[in-house]
Amino acid sequence: MSFTARAYYLHEHDENPVEIRTADNVRGLLDAMLTQPKESSVVTLYIAERPKPDIGGADHELRIGVLADRKVGSVSFISGKNRHYAKGHADPEPVRYQYAGHLDLFPADSLVELDVLLTTATDFLASGAERLPHGAEWSPWPTEPLDEDEGGWF
């Protein structure tokens, strides 16, 4: 079965998300993220074919942050109540991105090469978000807030 991911990184995507169906679409999405301003440096992806839980909303998410000026990024995967991030190079502080103008922090050791973002997003699409995507060393999301001003991710 082939899957469709819906991608959101601009306000207008709330009503009209970018549809991703192929590995070339994933590459195009990451290329587009490299041209976005800091205010839109995070993209969220959801598989369209997955059933919605009774409580509404998605039970999964792939969240990718891109630091265009450094040509690196971060990626997290949420499945149910579990969240993991791709472990990579460390910055001294949590990595700061913005999703639609709102602060979005990733752990300090979450910086990975663009190839990792491409591989994990492509596998997320191919698997229909059924498991942790291949292509990264995954680590559980920290249980403590990443910043004193942040209240956690739920």
Short mmCIF file of C-alpha atoms in Angstrom, two decimals:
data_model
loop_
_atom_site.label_atom_id
_atom_site.label_comp_id
_atom_site.label_asym_id
_atom_site.label_seq_id
_atom_site.Cartn_x
_atom_site.Cartn_y
_atom_site.Cartn_z
CA MET A 1 0.00 0.00 0.00
CA SER A 2 1.21 3.50 -0.69
CA PHE A 3 0.58 6.33 1.74
CA THR A 4 0.07 10.08 1.59
CA ALA A 5 1.60 12.37 4.18
CA ARG A 6 0.08 15.77 4.82
CA ALA A 7 2.68 18.41 5.64
CA TYR A 8 2.10 21.64 7.54
CA TYR A 9 4.57 24.50 8.01
CA LEU A 10 2.72 27.66 6.96
CA HIS A 11 -0.58 29.06 8.28
CA GLU A 12 -2.28 28.46 4.93
CA HIS A 13 -1.53 24.74 5.25
CA ASP A 14 -4.17 24.49 7.99
CA GLU A 15 -6.79 24.33 5.23
CA ASN A 16 -4.59 23.16 2.36
CA PRO A 17 -1.65 20.98 3.47
CA VAL A 18 1.17 19.95 1.15
CA GLU A 19 0.61 16.35 0.05
CA ILE A 20 3.64 14.07 -0.01
CA ARG A 21 3.39 10.76 -1.89
CA THR A 22 6.91 9.92 -3.10
CA ALA A 23 10.54 10.13 -2.04
CA ASP A 24 10.94 12.94 -4.59
CA ASN A 25 8.11 14.83 -2.82
CA VAL A 26 9.97 14.38 0.48
CA ARG A 27 13.15 15.79 -1.08
CA GLY A 28 11.14 18.72 -2.49
CA LEU A 29 9.65 19.39 0.94
CA LEU A 30 13.09 19.49 2.58
CA ASP A 31 14.37 21.76 -0.21
CA ALA A 32 11.41 24.06 0.47
CA MET A 33 12.20 24.05 4.19
CA LEU A 34 15.72 25.28 3.40
CA THR A 35 14.17 28.44 1.93
CA GLN A 36 11.79 29.18 4.80
CA PRO A 37 12.35 31.97 7.31
CA LYS A 38 13.07 31.05 10.94
CA GLU A 39 9.34 31.57 11.78
CA SER A 40 8.51 28.52 9.63
CA SER A 41 11.48 26.27 10.39
CA VAL A 42 9.37 23.25 11.50
CA VAL A 43 7.18 21.00 9.40
CA THR A 44 4.78 18.41 10.81
CA LEU A 45 3.72 15.36 8.81
CA TYR A 46 0.74 13.06 9.31
CA ILE A 47 -0.30 9.99 7.33
CA ALA A 48 -3.70 10.62 5.72
CA GLU A 49 -4.73 6.96 5.60
CA ARG A 50 -4.33 6.27 9.32
CA PRO A 51 -7.61 6.07 11.23
CA LYS A 52 -8.31 8.85 13.73
CA PRO A 53 -8.66 7.77 17.38
CA ASP A 54 -12.07 8.16 19.00
CA ILE A 55 -10.86 11.27 20.83
CA GLY A 56 -10.01 12.99 17.52
CA GLY A 57 -6.70 14.21 16.18
CA ALA A 58 -3.79 12.13 14.99
CA ASP A 59 -2.11 9.38 17.00
CA HIS A 60 1.20 9.99 15.25
CA GLU A 61 3.41 12.81 13.99
CA LEU A 62 6.78 13.32 12.37
CA ARG A 63 8.14 16.76 13.28
CA ILE A 64 11.17 18.09 11.42
CA GLY A 65 13.04 21.27 12.28
CA VAL A 66 15.50 22.75 9.79
CA LEU A 67 18.28 25.24 10.49
CA ALA A 68 18.72 26.42 6.91
CA ASP A 69 21.79 28.56 7.64
CA ARG A 70 23.65 25.56 9.14
CA LYS A 71 22.22 22.88 6.80
CA VAL A 72 21.25 20.64 9.74
CA GLY A 73 18.02 19.85 11.53
CA SER A 74 16.18 17.77 14.10
CA VAL A 75 13.43 15.19 13.86
CA SER A 76 11.00 13.66 16.34
CA PHE A 77 8.44 10.90 15.99
CA ILE A 78 5.30 10.65 18.08
CA SER A 79 3.26 7.46 18.26
CA GLY A 80 0.46 7.44 20.81
CA LYS A 81 1.93 8.84 24.02
CA ASN A 82 5.52 8.02 23.09
CA ARG A 83 7.87 10.59 21.60
CA HIS A 84 11.40 9.95 20.36
CA TYR A 85 13.99 12.17 18.71
CA ALA A 86 16.91 11.42 16.45
CA LYS A 87 20.06 11.70 18.50
CA GLY A 88 22.88 13.57 16.81
CA HIS A 89 25.42 16.31 17.40
CA ALA A 90 25.05 18.45 20.50
CA ASP A 91 24.65 22.21 20.81
CA PRO A 92 25.22 23.85 24.20
CA GLU A 93 21.51 24.73 24.54
CA PRO A 94 18.23 23.18 23.35
CA VAL A 95 17.82 23.71 19.61
CA ARG A 96 15.35 26.49 18.81
CA TYR A 97 12.95 26.31 15.89
CA GLN A 98 9.61 27.94 15.20
CA TYR A 99 6.37 26.34 14.09
CA ALA A 100 4.07 28.94 12.54
CA GLY A 101 5.86 31.61 14.57
CA HIS A 102 5.74 29.71 17.89
CA LEU A 103 8.85 28.50 19.71
CA ASP A 104 9.54 24.79 19.24
CA LEU A 105 12.49 23.35 21.21
CA PHE A 106 14.40 20.13 20.54
CA PRO A 107 16.99 18.53 22.83
CA ALA A 108 20.52 19.96 22.61
CA ASP A 109 21.87 16.68 21.17
CA SER A 110 19.30 16.47 18.36
CA LEU A 111 21.19 18.06 15.46
CA VAL A 112 21.45 15.67 12.50
CA GLU A 113 22.50 15.96 8.89
CA LEU A 114 19.89 16.66 6.22
CA ASP A 115 20.33 13.10 4.90
CA VAL A 116 18.94 11.79 8.21
CA LEU A 117 15.89 14.03 7.83
CA LEU A 118 15.39 12.79 4.28
CA THR A 119 15.80 9.11 5.20
CA THR A 120 13.51 9.21 8.24
CA ALA A 121 10.80 11.21 6.44
CA THR A 122 10.91 8.86 3.44
CA ASP A 123 10.63 5.81 5.70
CA PHE A 124 7.83 7.46 7.72
CA LEU A 125 5.90 7.80 4.45
CA ALA A 126 6.72 4.26 3.25
CA SER A 127 5.73 2.61 6.57
CA GLY A 128 2.57 4.65 7.11
CA ALA A 129 3.92 5.73 10.52
CA GLU A 130 3.56 2.20 11.88
CA ARG A 131 6.96 2.26 13.66
CA LEU A 132 9.99 4.40 14.38
CA PRO A 133 11.35 5.37 10.97
CA HIS A 134 14.65 3.83 9.88
CA GLY A 135 17.69 6.00 9.35
CA ALA A 136 18.28 7.53 12.79
CA GLU A 137 19.52 6.64 16.24
CA TRP A 138 16.35 7.24 18.26
CA SER A 139 16.27 8.32 21.89
CA PRO A 140 13.23 8.85 24.16
CA TRP A 141 12.15 12.48 24.46
CA PRO A 142 13.35 14.01 27.75
CA THR A 143 10.80 13.91 30.55
CA GLU A 144 11.93 17.27 31.94
CA PRO A 145 11.13 20.54 30.13
CA LEU A 146 13.90 21.60 27.75
CA ASP A 147 13.76 25.22 28.92
CA GLU A 148 12.56 26.89 32.12
CA ASP A 149 9.92 28.76 30.07
CA GLU A 150 8.67 25.61 28.35
CA GLY A 151 5.93 23.54 29.92
CA GLY A 152 6.66 20.26 28.14
CA TRP A 153 5.37 18.86 24.88
CA PHE A 154 1.86 17.71 25.85
#
